[in-house]
Amino acid sequence: MGPYIAKRLLLVIPTLFFIMLFNFVIIQFAPGGPVEQAIANITGTGVDAAERVTRDTSENVVPSGSGAGDSQYRGAQGLDPEYIAELEKRFGFDQPVHQRFFEMMGNYLRFDFGDSFFRDSSVVDLVLDKMPVSISLGLWSTLLVYLISIPLGIRKAVQDGSRFDITTSVLLTVGVAIPGFLFAVLLLVVFAGGVYLDWFPLRGLVSDDWETLSWPGKIADYFWHLALPLTALTVSGFASLAMLTKNSFLDQISQQYVLTARAKGLSERRVMYGHVFRNAMLIVIAGFPAAVVNILFTGAMLIEIIFSLDGLGLLGFEAALQRDYPVMFGTLWFFTLLGLILGIVSDLMYTWIDPRIDFESRES
């Protein structure tokens, strides 16, 4: 297994390189880059311009009608061409595209992600500041999804066609049909003081007086704030996994080795968890890395927006809108590397559940 893991780790490098290259090339063709964003902020045509314009930019605005008439940037009329050149240098756009890419990758290999274009902070500090929220949502929701889906899927497979199976299938279908963000809004309206009940907070991960609470009070306050976001993420995530688990178990139950085990007089519990489980769970485990990354980033992004949770998903989304390239590519690097490493972990879990799987012999 050692040589296989070494090969997979070595493949992380070119895979990460080409993913970053592909996204970097696409971004070059996207309109409204950092220079245009800064110009829009300076001229007052951008969104939330007053919040993003730095103190030195206001000192460099020149009266309308001077220069920049032939600038390649939209809205540059009235700005000194020398100042536009200064903006290009500040954002690194005075260098060729290929030089900017390889310089960025060289810095990333040293885990130097630079500073945000529009926030007064480094990318590392921003990620570390937002990470607790995303980790809280991702880990707890993934844990709940798997703890609910696997036992439910197994029971549905064992009682296939029963009233329990039909009833839960209807409920799961409804759960899949309702988007997670819409269910989150419904939870806010019903349980967070929207119209009916006021049981849970509207925003944040902890209360303002969290530091003054006792340890039991801090834990209770933490889960009190997580209750609605986790419910929204879990409902939208466990339905499809439960059906996948059921279908995987049904496929294995019909195999010859299960009939043989039952003919030997083994109990149904021994058959299901001693023989069927390790084979049926392979397909479920295969989707574990993607499930974690999706919940951490794409799945939790709308939940973070709705519940005002300042996490990595929201950070990446805002960075894409603002064309904050260091934050965009820094979070992309982080999530891509995380996904590749979780893929290797998934293979290790394969061999742990079913020792018969040997990736090295399959490759040879």
mmCIF file of C-alpha atoms in Angstrom:
data_model
loop_
_atom_site.group_PDB
_atom_site.id
_atom_site.type_symbol
_atom_site.label_atom_id
_atom_site.label_comp_id
_atom_site.label_asym_id
_atom_site.label_seq_id
_atom_site.Cartn_x
_atom_site.Cartn_y
_atom_site.Cartn_z
ATOM 1 C CA MET A 1 0.000 0.000 0.000
ATOM 2 C CA GLY A 2 2.952 2.301 0.618
ATOM 3 C CA PRO A 3 4.011 2.651 -3.049
ATOM 4 C CA TYR A 4 0.397 3.302 -4.070
ATOM 5 C CA ILE A 5 0.022 6.093 -1.509
ATOM 6 C CA ALA A 6 3.341 7.573 -2.661
ATOM 7 C CA LYS A 7 2.102 7.597 -6.284
ATOM 8 C CA ARG A 8 -1.163 9.248 -5.280
ATOM 9 C CA LEU A 9 0.691 11.904 -3.304
ATOM 10 C CA LEU A 10 2.949 12.601 -6.269
ATOM 11 C CA LEU A 11 -0.109 12.918 -8.533
ATOM 12 C CA VAL A 12 -1.447 15.645 -6.245
ATOM 13 C CA ILE A 13 1.195 18.054 -7.559
ATOM 14 C CA PRO A 14 0.365 17.960 -11.313
ATOM 15 C CA THR A 15 -3.376 17.709 -10.617
ATOM 16 C CA LEU A 16 -3.281 20.777 -8.401
ATOM 17 C CA PHE A 17 -1.121 22.602 -10.958
ATOM 18 C CA PHE A 18 -3.488 22.033 -13.892
ATOM 19 C CA ILE A 19 -6.590 22.881 -11.851
ATOM 20 C CA MET A 20 -5.024 26.178 -10.839
ATOM 21 C CA LEU A 21 -3.860 26.806 -14.420
ATOM 22 C CA PHE A 22 -7.307 26.109 -15.879
ATOM 23 C CA ASN A 23 -9.040 28.471 -13.468
ATOM 24 C CA PHE A 24 -6.352 31.118 -13.868
ATOM 25 C CA VAL A 25 -6.802 31.125 -17.655
ATOM 26 C CA ILE A 26 -10.586 31.392 -17.356
ATOM 27 C CA ILE A 27 -10.310 34.318 -14.940
ATOM 28 C CA GLN A 28 -8.188 36.258 -17.427
ATOM 29 C CA PHE A 29 -11.176 36.425 -19.801
ATOM 30 C CA ALA A 30 -13.672 37.468 -17.112
ATOM 31 C CA PRO A 31 -14.613 41.168 -17.254
ATOM 32 C CA GLY A 32 -14.299 43.479 -14.274
ATOM 33 C CA GLY A 33 -10.863 42.586 -12.925
ATOM 34 C CA PRO A 34 -9.249 44.050 -9.785
ATOM 35 C CA VAL A 35 -8.098 47.217 -11.574
ATOM 36 C CA GLU A 36 -11.607 47.897 -12.869
ATOM 37 C CA GLN A 37 -13.004 47.167 -9.420
ATOM 38 C CA ALA A 38 -10.621 49.708 -7.895
ATOM 39 C CA ILE A 39 -11.504 52.275 -10.565
ATOM 40 C CA ALA A 40 -15.215 51.720 -9.891
ATOM 41 C CA ASN A 41 -14.587 52.233 -6.184
ATOM 42 C CA ILE A 42 -12.623 55.427 -6.786
ATOM 43 C CA THR A 43 -15.186 56.914 -9.150
ATOM 44 C CA GLY A 44 -18.066 55.868 -6.910
ATOM 45 C CA THR A 45 -19.641 53.532 -9.473
ATOM 46 C CA GLY A 46 -18.912 50.300 -7.606
ATOM 47 C CA VAL A 47 -21.037 48.545 -4.988
ATOM 48 C CA ASP A 48 -20.162 49.508 -1.406
ATOM 49 C CA ALA A 49 -17.497 51.816 -2.765
ATOM 50 C CA ALA A 50 -17.149 53.772 0.451
ATOM 51 C CA GLU A 51 -16.291 50.644 2.381
ATOM 52 C CA ARG A 52 -13.637 49.393 -0.011
ATOM 53 C CA VAL A 53 -11.815 52.558 -1.051
ATOM 54 C CA THR A 54 -8.585 52.910 0.871
ATOM 55 C CA ARG A 55 -7.377 56.165 2.307
ATOM 56 C CA ASP A 56 -4.707 56.692 -0.344
ATOM 57 C CA THR A 57 -7.034 56.210 -3.311
ATOM 58 C CA SER A 58 -9.091 59.280 -2.456
ATOM 59 C CA GLU A 59 -5.934 61.363 -2.575
ATOM 60 C CA ASN A 60 -5.105 60.240 -6.123
ATOM 61 C CA VAL A 61 -8.396 61.095 -7.843
ATOM 62 C CA VAL A 62 -7.907 63.834 -10.410
ATOM 63 C CA PRO A 63 -10.555 66.156 -11.804
ATOM 64 C CA SER A 64 -12.815 64.896 -14.533
ATOM 65 C CA GLY A 65 -11.666 65.465 -18.068
ATOM 66 C CA SER A 66 -7.930 64.862 -17.558
ATOM 67 C CA GLY A 67 -6.323 61.942 -19.347
ATOM 68 C CA ALA A 68 -7.233 58.253 -19.399
ATOM 69 C CA GLY A 69 -9.500 58.781 -22.344
ATOM 70 C CA ASP A 70 -7.938 55.886 -24.220
ATOM 71 C CA SER A 71 -7.654 53.562 -21.229
ATOM 72 C CA GLN A 72 -8.555 49.908 -21.662
ATOM 73 C CA TYR A 73 -10.512 50.007 -18.392
ATOM 74 C CA ARG A 74 -14.143 50.975 -18.221
ATOM 75 C CA GLY A 75 -14.901 54.067 -16.175
ATOM 76 C CA ALA A 76 -11.296 55.302 -16.263
ATOM 77 C CA GLN A 77 -12.170 58.736 -17.669
ATOM 78 C CA GLY A 78 -11.045 61.442 -15.291
ATOM 79 C CA LEU A 79 -8.198 59.401 -13.769
ATOM 80 C CA ASP A 80 -4.531 60.101 -14.288
ATOM 81 C CA PRO A 81 -2.905 57.442 -16.566
ATOM 82 C CA GLU A 82 0.046 57.366 -14.173
ATOM 83 C CA TYR A 83 -2.289 56.471 -11.345
ATOM 84 C CA ILE A 84 -3.857 53.695 -13.427
ATOM 85 C CA ALA A 85 -0.352 52.372 -14.071
ATOM 86 C CA GLU A 86 0.226 52.516 -10.320
ATOM 87 C CA LEU A 87 -2.951 50.464 -9.784
ATOM 88 C CA GLU A 88 -1.753 47.889 -12.315
ATOM 89 C CA LYS A 89 1.567 47.630 -10.502
ATOM 90 C CA ARG A 90 -0.162 47.321 -7.121
ATOM 91 C CA PHE A 91 -2.257 44.383 -8.345
ATOM 92 C CA GLY A 92 0.605 42.831 -10.323
ATOM 93 C CA PHE A 93 -0.925 43.504 -13.726
ATOM 94 C CA ASP A 94 2.212 45.223 -14.972
ATOM 95 C CA GLN A 95 3.691 41.734 -15.515
ATOM 96 C CA PRO A 96 2.927 39.229 -18.317
ATOM 97 C CA VAL A 97 0.203 36.678 -17.629
ATOM 98 C CA HIS A 98 2.522 33.665 -17.529
ATOM 99 C CA GLN A 99 4.887 35.425 -15.144
ATOM 100 C CA ARG A 100 2.034 36.253 -12.776
ATOM 101 C CA PHE A 101 0.853 32.634 -12.792
ATOM 102 C CA PHE A 102 4.230 31.043 -12.087
ATOM 103 C CA GLU A 103 5.010 33.637 -9.439
ATOM 104 C CA MET A 104 1.677 32.858 -7.775
ATOM 105 C CA MET A 105 2.313 29.108 -7.887
ATOM 106 C CA GLY A 106 5.808 29.566 -6.499
ATOM 107 C CA ASN A 107 4.402 31.533 -3.590
ATOM 108 C CA TYR A 108 1.678 28.959 -3.007
ATOM 109 C CA LEU A 109 4.228 26.151 -2.837
ATOM 110 C CA ARG A 110 5.798 28.072 0.043
ATOM 111 C CA PHE A 111 2.284 28.591 1.477
ATOM 112 C CA ASP A 112 2.638 32.320 0.894
ATOM 113 C CA PHE A 113 -0.834 33.414 -0.234
ATOM 114 C CA GLY A 114 -0.217 37.154 -0.099
ATOM 115 C CA ASP A 115 -2.667 39.843 0.971
ATOM 116 C CA SER A 116 -6.226 40.513 -0.062
ATOM 117 C CA PHE A 117 -6.704 43.232 -2.671
ATOM 118 C CA PHE A 118 -9.702 44.817 -0.994
ATOM 119 C CA ARG A 119 -9.448 43.723 2.641
ATOM 120 C CA ASP A 120 -6.851 44.945 5.076
ATOM 121 C CA SER A 121 -5.655 41.442 5.906
ATOM 122 C CA SER A 122 -3.586 38.578 4.576
ATOM 123 C CA VAL A 123 -5.280 35.644 2.862
ATOM 124 C CA VAL A 124 -4.054 33.233 5.546
ATOM 125 C CA ASP A 125 -5.517 35.387 8.313
ATOM 126 C CA LEU A 126 -8.824 35.627 6.449
ATOM 127 C CA VAL A 127 -9.002 31.855 5.922
ATOM 128 C CA LEU A 128 -8.064 31.116 9.538
ATOM 129 C CA ASP A 129 -10.640 33.648 10.726
ATOM 130 C CA LYS A 130 -13.447 32.100 8.649
ATOM 131 C CA MET A 131 -12.425 28.464 9.032
ATOM 132 C CA PRO A 132 -14.082 27.753 12.423
ATOM 133 C CA VAL A 133 -17.509 28.531 10.979
ATOM 134 C CA SER A 134 -17.058 26.319 7.909
ATOM 135 C CA ILE A 135 -15.493 23.488 9.912
ATOM 136 C CA SER A 136 -18.363 23.635 12.404
ATOM 137 C CA LEU A 137 -20.958 23.426 9.648
ATOM 138 C CA GLY A 138 -19.057 20.859 7.587
ATOM 139 C CA LEU A 139 -18.064 18.384 10.282
ATOM 140 C CA TRP A 140 -21.300 18.403 12.257
ATOM 141 C CA SER A 141 -23.548 18.249 9.203
ATOM 142 C CA THR A 142 -21.472 15.471 7.594
ATOM 143 C CA LEU A 143 -21.560 13.521 10.860
ATOM 144 C CA LEU A 144 -25.339 13.922 11.140
ATOM 145 C CA VAL A 145 -25.895 13.041 7.468
ATOM 146 C CA TYR A 146 -23.991 9.769 7.756
ATOM 147 C CA LEU A 147 -25.374 8.853 11.183
ATOM 148 C CA ILE A 148 -28.931 9.246 9.859
ATOM 149 C CA SER A 149 -28.531 7.998 6.287
ATOM 150 C CA ILE A 150 -26.685 4.731 6.833
ATOM 151 C CA PRO A 151 -28.975 3.187 9.511
ATOM 152 C CA LEU A 152 -32.047 4.463 7.650
ATOM 153 C CA GLY A 153 -30.835 3.069 4.326
ATOM 154 C CA ILE A 154 -30.048 -0.300 5.887
ATOM 155 C CA ARG A 155 -33.477 -0.555 7.507
ATOM 156 C CA LYS A 156 -35.175 0.431 4.253
ATOM 157 C CA ALA A 157 -33.238 -2.302 2.447
ATOM 158 C CA VAL A 158 -34.162 -4.932 5.034
ATOM 159 C CA GLN A 159 -37.833 -3.882 4.976
ATOM 160 C CA ASP A 160 -37.985 -3.219 1.253
ATOM 161 C CA GLY A 161 -41.589 -2.752 0.090
ATOM 162 C CA SER A 162 -42.990 -2.387 3.602
ATOM 163 C CA ARG A 163 -45.081 0.527 4.840
ATOM 164 C CA PHE A 164 -42.009 1.949 6.579
ATOM 165 C CA ASP A 165 -40.038 1.830 3.334
ATOM 166 C CA ILE A 166 -42.795 3.500 1.304
ATOM 167 C CA THR A 167 -43.458 6.215 3.907
ATOM 168 C CA THR A 168 -39.786 7.111 4.335
ATOM 169 C CA SER A 169 -39.276 7.079 0.549
ATOM 170 C CA VAL A 170 -42.015 9.694 0.171
ATOM 171 C CA LEU A 171 -40.446 11.833 2.882
ATOM 172 C CA LEU A 172 -36.989 11.460 1.318
ATOM 173 C CA THR A 173 -38.339 12.446 -2.076
ATOM 174 C CA VAL A 174 -39.788 15.597 -0.555
ATOM 175 C CA GLY A 175 -36.453 16.264 1.152
ATOM 176 C CA VAL A 176 -34.581 15.970 -2.146
ATOM 177 C CA ALA A 177 -37.122 18.142 -3.961
ATOM 178 C CA ILE A 178 -36.864 21.047 -1.501
ATOM 179 C CA PRO A 179 -33.672 23.110 -2.033
ATOM 180 C CA GLY A 180 -31.573 23.511 1.091
ATOM 181 C CA PHE A 181 -31.627 27.316 0.996
ATOM 182 C CA LEU A 182 -35.438 27.353 0.676
ATOM 183 C CA PHE A 183 -35.778 25.031 3.656
ATOM 184 C CA ALA A 184 -33.383 27.311 5.557
ATOM 185 C CA VAL A 185 -35.607 30.320 4.849
ATOM 186 C CA LEU A 186 -38.626 28.304 6.034
ATOM 187 C CA LEU A 187 -36.827 27.472 9.275
ATOM 188 C CA LEU A 188 -36.022 31.135 9.826
ATOM 189 C CA VAL A 189 -39.602 32.212 9.225
ATOM 190 C CA VAL A 190 -41.071 29.560 11.526
ATOM 191 C CA PHE A 191 -38.499 29.217 14.332
ATOM 192 C CA ALA A 192 -36.363 32.378 14.344
ATOM 193 C CA GLY A 193 -38.889 35.112 14.939
ATOM 194 C CA GLY A 194 -39.884 35.610 11.326
ATOM 195 C CA VAL A 195 -43.647 35.133 11.756
ATOM 196 C CA TYR A 196 -44.396 32.394 14.264
ATOM 197 C CA LEU A 197 -41.893 31.226 16.891
ATOM 198 C CA ASP A 198 -38.796 32.918 18.290
ATOM 199 C CA TRP A 199 -36.837 29.936 19.555
ATOM 200 C CA PHE A 200 -33.503 30.309 17.752
ATOM 201 C CA PRO A 201 -31.159 33.199 16.873
ATOM 202 C CA LEU A 202 -31.222 34.780 13.430
ATOM 203 C CA ARG A 203 -27.475 35.077 12.843
ATOM 204 C CA GLY A 204 -24.003 34.299 14.072
ATOM 205 C CA LEU A 205 -22.259 31.245 15.480
ATOM 206 C CA VAL A 206 -22.288 32.416 19.113
ATOM 207 C CA SER A 207 -23.967 35.132 21.149
ATOM 208 C CA ASP A 208 -22.383 38.498 21.902
ATOM 209 C CA ASP A 209 -21.901 37.569 25.571
ATOM 210 C CA TRP A 210 -20.391 34.172 24.731
ATOM 211 C CA GLU A 211 -17.072 34.970 26.453
ATOM 212 C CA THR A 212 -18.830 35.633 29.746
ATOM 213 C CA LEU A 213 -20.697 32.307 29.775
ATOM 214 C CA SER A 214 -19.633 29.197 31.661
ATOM 215 C CA TRP A 215 -18.306 26.215 29.694
ATOM 216 C CA PRO A 216 -21.662 24.395 29.727
ATOM 217 C CA GLY A 217 -23.306 27.675 28.734
ATOM 218 C CA LYS A 218 -20.829 28.182 25.864
ATOM 219 C CA ILE A 219 -21.495 24.691 24.510
ATOM 220 C CA ALA A 220 -25.250 25.141 24.761
ATOM 221 C CA ASP A 221 -25.062 28.561 23.099
ATOM 222 C CA TYR A 222 -22.872 27.172 20.302
ATOM 223 C CA PHE A 223 -25.300 24.375 19.416
ATOM 224 C CA TRP A 224 -28.273 26.724 19.880
ATOM 225 C CA HIS A 225 -26.900 28.858 17.049
ATOM 226 C CA LEU A 226 -26.019 25.799 14.934
ATOM 227 C CA ALA A 227 -29.418 24.121 15.273
ATOM 228 C CA LEU A 228 -31.178 25.697 12.287
ATOM 229 C CA PRO A 229 -28.191 25.786 9.866
ATOM 230 C CA LEU A 230 -27.358 22.151 10.625
ATOM 231 C CA THR A 231 -30.986 21.126 10.178
ATOM 232 C CA ALA A 232 -31.098 22.815 6.759
ATOM 233 C CA LEU A 233 -27.828 21.201 5.646
ATOM 234 C CA THR A 234 -28.723 17.760 7.015
ATOM 235 C CA VAL A 235 -32.188 17.570 5.470
ATOM 236 C CA SER A 236 -30.849 18.495 2.054
ATOM 237 C CA GLY A 237 -27.939 16.079 2.327
ATOM 238 C CA PHE A 238 -29.067 12.844 3.948
ATOM 239 C CA ALA A 239 -32.000 12.011 1.647
ATOM 240 C CA SER A 240 -29.951 11.076 -1.423
ATOM 241 C CA LEU A 241 -27.345 9.277 0.673
ATOM 242 C CA ALA A 242 -30.041 7.204 2.409
ATOM 243 C CA MET A 243 -31.427 6.058 -0.959
ATOM 244 C CA LEU A 244 -27.913 5.300 -2.182
ATOM 245 C CA THR A 245 -27.273 3.196 0.923
ATOM 246 C CA LYS A 246 -30.549 1.315 0.470
ATOM 247 C CA ASN A 247 -29.892 0.516 -3.196
ATOM 248 C CA SER A 248 -26.347 -0.573 -2.441
ATOM 249 C CA PHE A 249 -27.542 -2.955 0.280
ATOM 250 C CA LEU A 250 -30.333 -4.323 -1.920
ATOM 251 C CA ASP A 251 -27.787 -5.098 -4.613
ATOM 252 C CA GLN A 252 -25.620 -7.017 -2.155
ATOM 253 C CA ILE A 253 -28.498 -8.836 -0.435
ATOM 254 C CA SER A 254 -29.340 -10.601 -3.690
ATOM 255 C CA GLN A 255 -25.801 -11.970 -4.065
ATOM 256 C CA GLN A 256 -25.027 -15.666 -3.672
ATOM 257 C CA TYR A 257 -22.760 -15.244 -0.642
ATOM 258 C CA VAL A 258 -25.685 -13.779 1.336
ATOM 259 C CA LEU A 259 -27.890 -16.778 0.526
ATOM 260 C CA THR A 260 -25.049 -19.067 1.580
ATOM 261 C CA ALA A 261 -24.566 -17.219 4.867
ATOM 262 C CA ARG A 262 -28.275 -17.450 5.642
ATOM 263 C CA ALA A 263 -28.299 -21.151 4.743
ATOM 264 C CA LYS A 264 -25.558 -21.703 7.328
ATOM 265 C CA GLY A 265 -27.926 -20.417 10.003
ATOM 266 C CA LEU A 266 -26.301 -17.049 10.647
ATOM 267 C CA SER A 267 -28.524 -14.413 12.214
ATOM 268 C CA GLU A 268 -29.848 -11.617 10.019
ATOM 269 C CA ARG A 269 -27.815 -9.087 11.997
ATOM 270 C CA ARG A 270 -24.639 -11.131 11.457
ATOM 271 C CA VAL A 271 -25.379 -11.423 7.753
ATOM 272 C CA MET A 272 -26.071 -7.698 7.325
ATOM 273 C CA TYR A 273 -23.213 -6.281 9.385
ATOM 274 C CA GLY A 274 -20.682 -9.090 9.111
ATOM 275 C CA HIS A 275 -20.907 -9.761 5.358
ATOM 276 C CA VAL A 276 -23.104 -7.287 3.486
ATOM 277 C CA PHE A 277 -21.999 -4.113 5.238
ATOM 278 C CA ARG A 278 -18.389 -3.951 4.078
ATOM 279 C CA ASN A 279 -19.350 -4.588 0.456
ATOM 280 C CA ALA A 280 -22.377 -2.298 0.360
ATOM 281 C CA MET A 281 -20.586 0.576 2.078
ATOM 282 C CA LEU A 282 -17.886 0.868 -0.585
ATOM 283 C CA ILE A 283 -20.020 2.976 -2.901
ATOM 284 C CA VAL A 284 -21.136 5.144 0.025
ATOM 285 C CA ILE A 285 -17.563 5.769 1.156
ATOM 286 C CA ALA A 286 -16.548 6.632 -2.404
ATOM 287 C CA GLY A 287 -18.633 9.797 -2.191
ATOM 288 C CA PHE A 288 -17.351 10.864 1.224
ATOM 289 C CA PRO A 289 -14.589 13.276 0.035
ATOM 290 C CA ALA A 290 -16.926 15.019 -2.399
ATOM 291 C CA ALA A 291 -19.612 15.240 0.301
ATOM 292 C CA VAL A 292 -17.237 16.937 2.751
ATOM 293 C CA VAL A 293 -15.945 19.457 0.195
ATOM 294 C CA ASN A 294 -19.465 20.218 -1.075
ATOM 295 C CA ILE A 295 -20.782 20.823 2.418
ATOM 296 C CA LEU A 296 -17.742 22.910 3.371
ATOM 297 C CA PHE A 297 -17.954 25.139 0.310
ATOM 298 C CA THR A 298 -20.810 24.935 -2.175
ATOM 299 C CA GLY A 299 -23.477 23.448 0.078
ATOM 300 C CA ALA A 300 -22.777 25.734 3.025
ATOM 301 C CA MET A 301 -22.348 28.951 1.036
ATOM 302 C CA LEU A 302 -26.053 29.783 0.785
ATOM 303 C CA ILE A 303 -26.609 28.625 4.357
ATOM 304 C CA GLU A 304 -23.849 30.974 5.503
ATOM 305 C CA ILE A 305 -25.474 33.851 3.627
ATOM 306 C CA ILE A 306 -28.975 33.144 4.955
ATOM 307 C CA PHE A 307 -27.899 32.720 8.582
ATOM 308 C CA SER A 308 -25.193 35.437 8.417
ATOM 309 C CA LEU A 309 -22.419 32.962 9.177
ATOM 310 C CA ASP A 310 -19.094 34.386 8.057
ATOM 311 C CA GLY A 311 -17.348 31.256 6.749
ATOM 312 C CA LEU A 312 -15.116 30.179 3.873
ATOM 313 C CA GLY A 313 -17.978 29.688 1.445
ATOM 314 C CA LEU A 314 -19.154 33.254 1.892
ATOM 315 C CA LEU A 315 -15.566 34.489 1.741
ATOM 316 C CA GLY A 316 -14.924 32.779 -1.601
ATOM 317 C CA PHE A 317 -18.212 34.023 -3.029
ATOM 318 C CA GLU A 318 -17.529 37.627 -2.061
ATOM 319 C CA ALA A 319 -13.975 37.364 -3.377
ATOM 320 C CA ALA A 320 -15.291 36.181 -6.752
ATOM 321 C CA LEU A 321 -17.700 39.141 -6.927
ATOM 322 C CA GLN A 322 -14.967 41.604 -5.993
ATOM 323 C CA ARG A 323 -12.349 39.922 -8.213
ATOM 324 C CA ASP A 324 -10.135 39.599 -5.150
ATOM 325 C CA TYR A 325 -7.710 37.221 -6.873
ATOM 326 C CA PRO A 326 -5.480 36.348 -3.884
ATOM 327 C CA VAL A 327 -8.519 35.262 -1.856
ATOM 328 C CA MET A 328 -10.111 33.502 -4.844
ATOM 329 C CA PHE A 329 -7.076 31.440 -5.736
ATOM 330 C CA GLY A 330 -6.069 30.954 -2.105
ATOM 331 C CA THR A 331 -9.413 29.374 -1.244
ATOM 332 C CA LEU A 332 -9.342 27.401 -4.516
ATOM 333 C CA TRP A 333 -5.905 26.034 -3.612
ATOM 334 C CA PHE A 334 -7.118 25.128 -0.128
ATOM 335 C CA PHE A 335 -10.283 23.309 -1.219
ATOM 336 C CA THR A 336 -8.578 21.541 -4.132
ATOM 337 C CA LEU A 337 -5.763 20.289 -1.928
ATOM 338 C CA LEU A 338 -8.298 19.239 0.701
ATOM 339 C CA GLY A 339 -10.332 17.319 -1.883
ATOM 340 C CA LEU A 340 -7.273 15.516 -3.276
ATOM 341 C CA ILE A 341 -6.098 14.501 0.191
ATOM 342 C CA LEU A 342 -9.583 13.297 1.120
ATOM 343 C CA GLY A 343 -9.555 11.193 -2.049
ATOM 344 C CA ILE A 344 -6.469 9.391 -0.748
ATOM 345 C CA VAL A 345 -8.128 8.997 2.645
ATOM 346 C CA SER A 346 -11.126 7.477 0.879
ATOM 347 C CA ASP A 347 -8.900 4.817 -0.724
ATOM 348 C CA LEU A 348 -7.406 3.993 2.672
ATOM 349 C CA MET A 349 -10.924 3.565 4.054
ATOM 350 C CA TYR A 350 -11.676 1.197 1.170
ATOM 351 C CA THR A 351 -8.871 -1.132 2.233
ATOM 352 C CA TRP A 352 -9.784 -0.772 5.907
ATOM 353 C CA ILE A 353 -13.390 -1.854 5.319
ATOM 354 C CA ASP A 354 -12.534 -4.554 2.785
ATOM 355 C CA PRO A 355 -8.931 -5.854 3.045
ATOM 356 C CA ARG A 356 -9.488 -7.831 -0.170
ATOM 357 C CA ILE A 357 -9.103 -4.598 -2.159
ATOM 358 C CA ASP A 358 -5.501 -4.140 -3.251
ATOM 359 C CA PHE A 359 -4.922 -1.018 -5.315
ATOM 360 C CA GLU A 360 -1.325 -1.924 -6.096
ATOM 361 C CA SER A 361 -2.247 -5.252 -7.708
ATOM 362 C CA ARG A 362 -5.089 -3.586 -9.619
ATOM 363 C CA GLU A 363 -2.641 -1.072 -11.086
ATOM 364 C CA SER A 364 -0.133 -3.721 -12.080
#
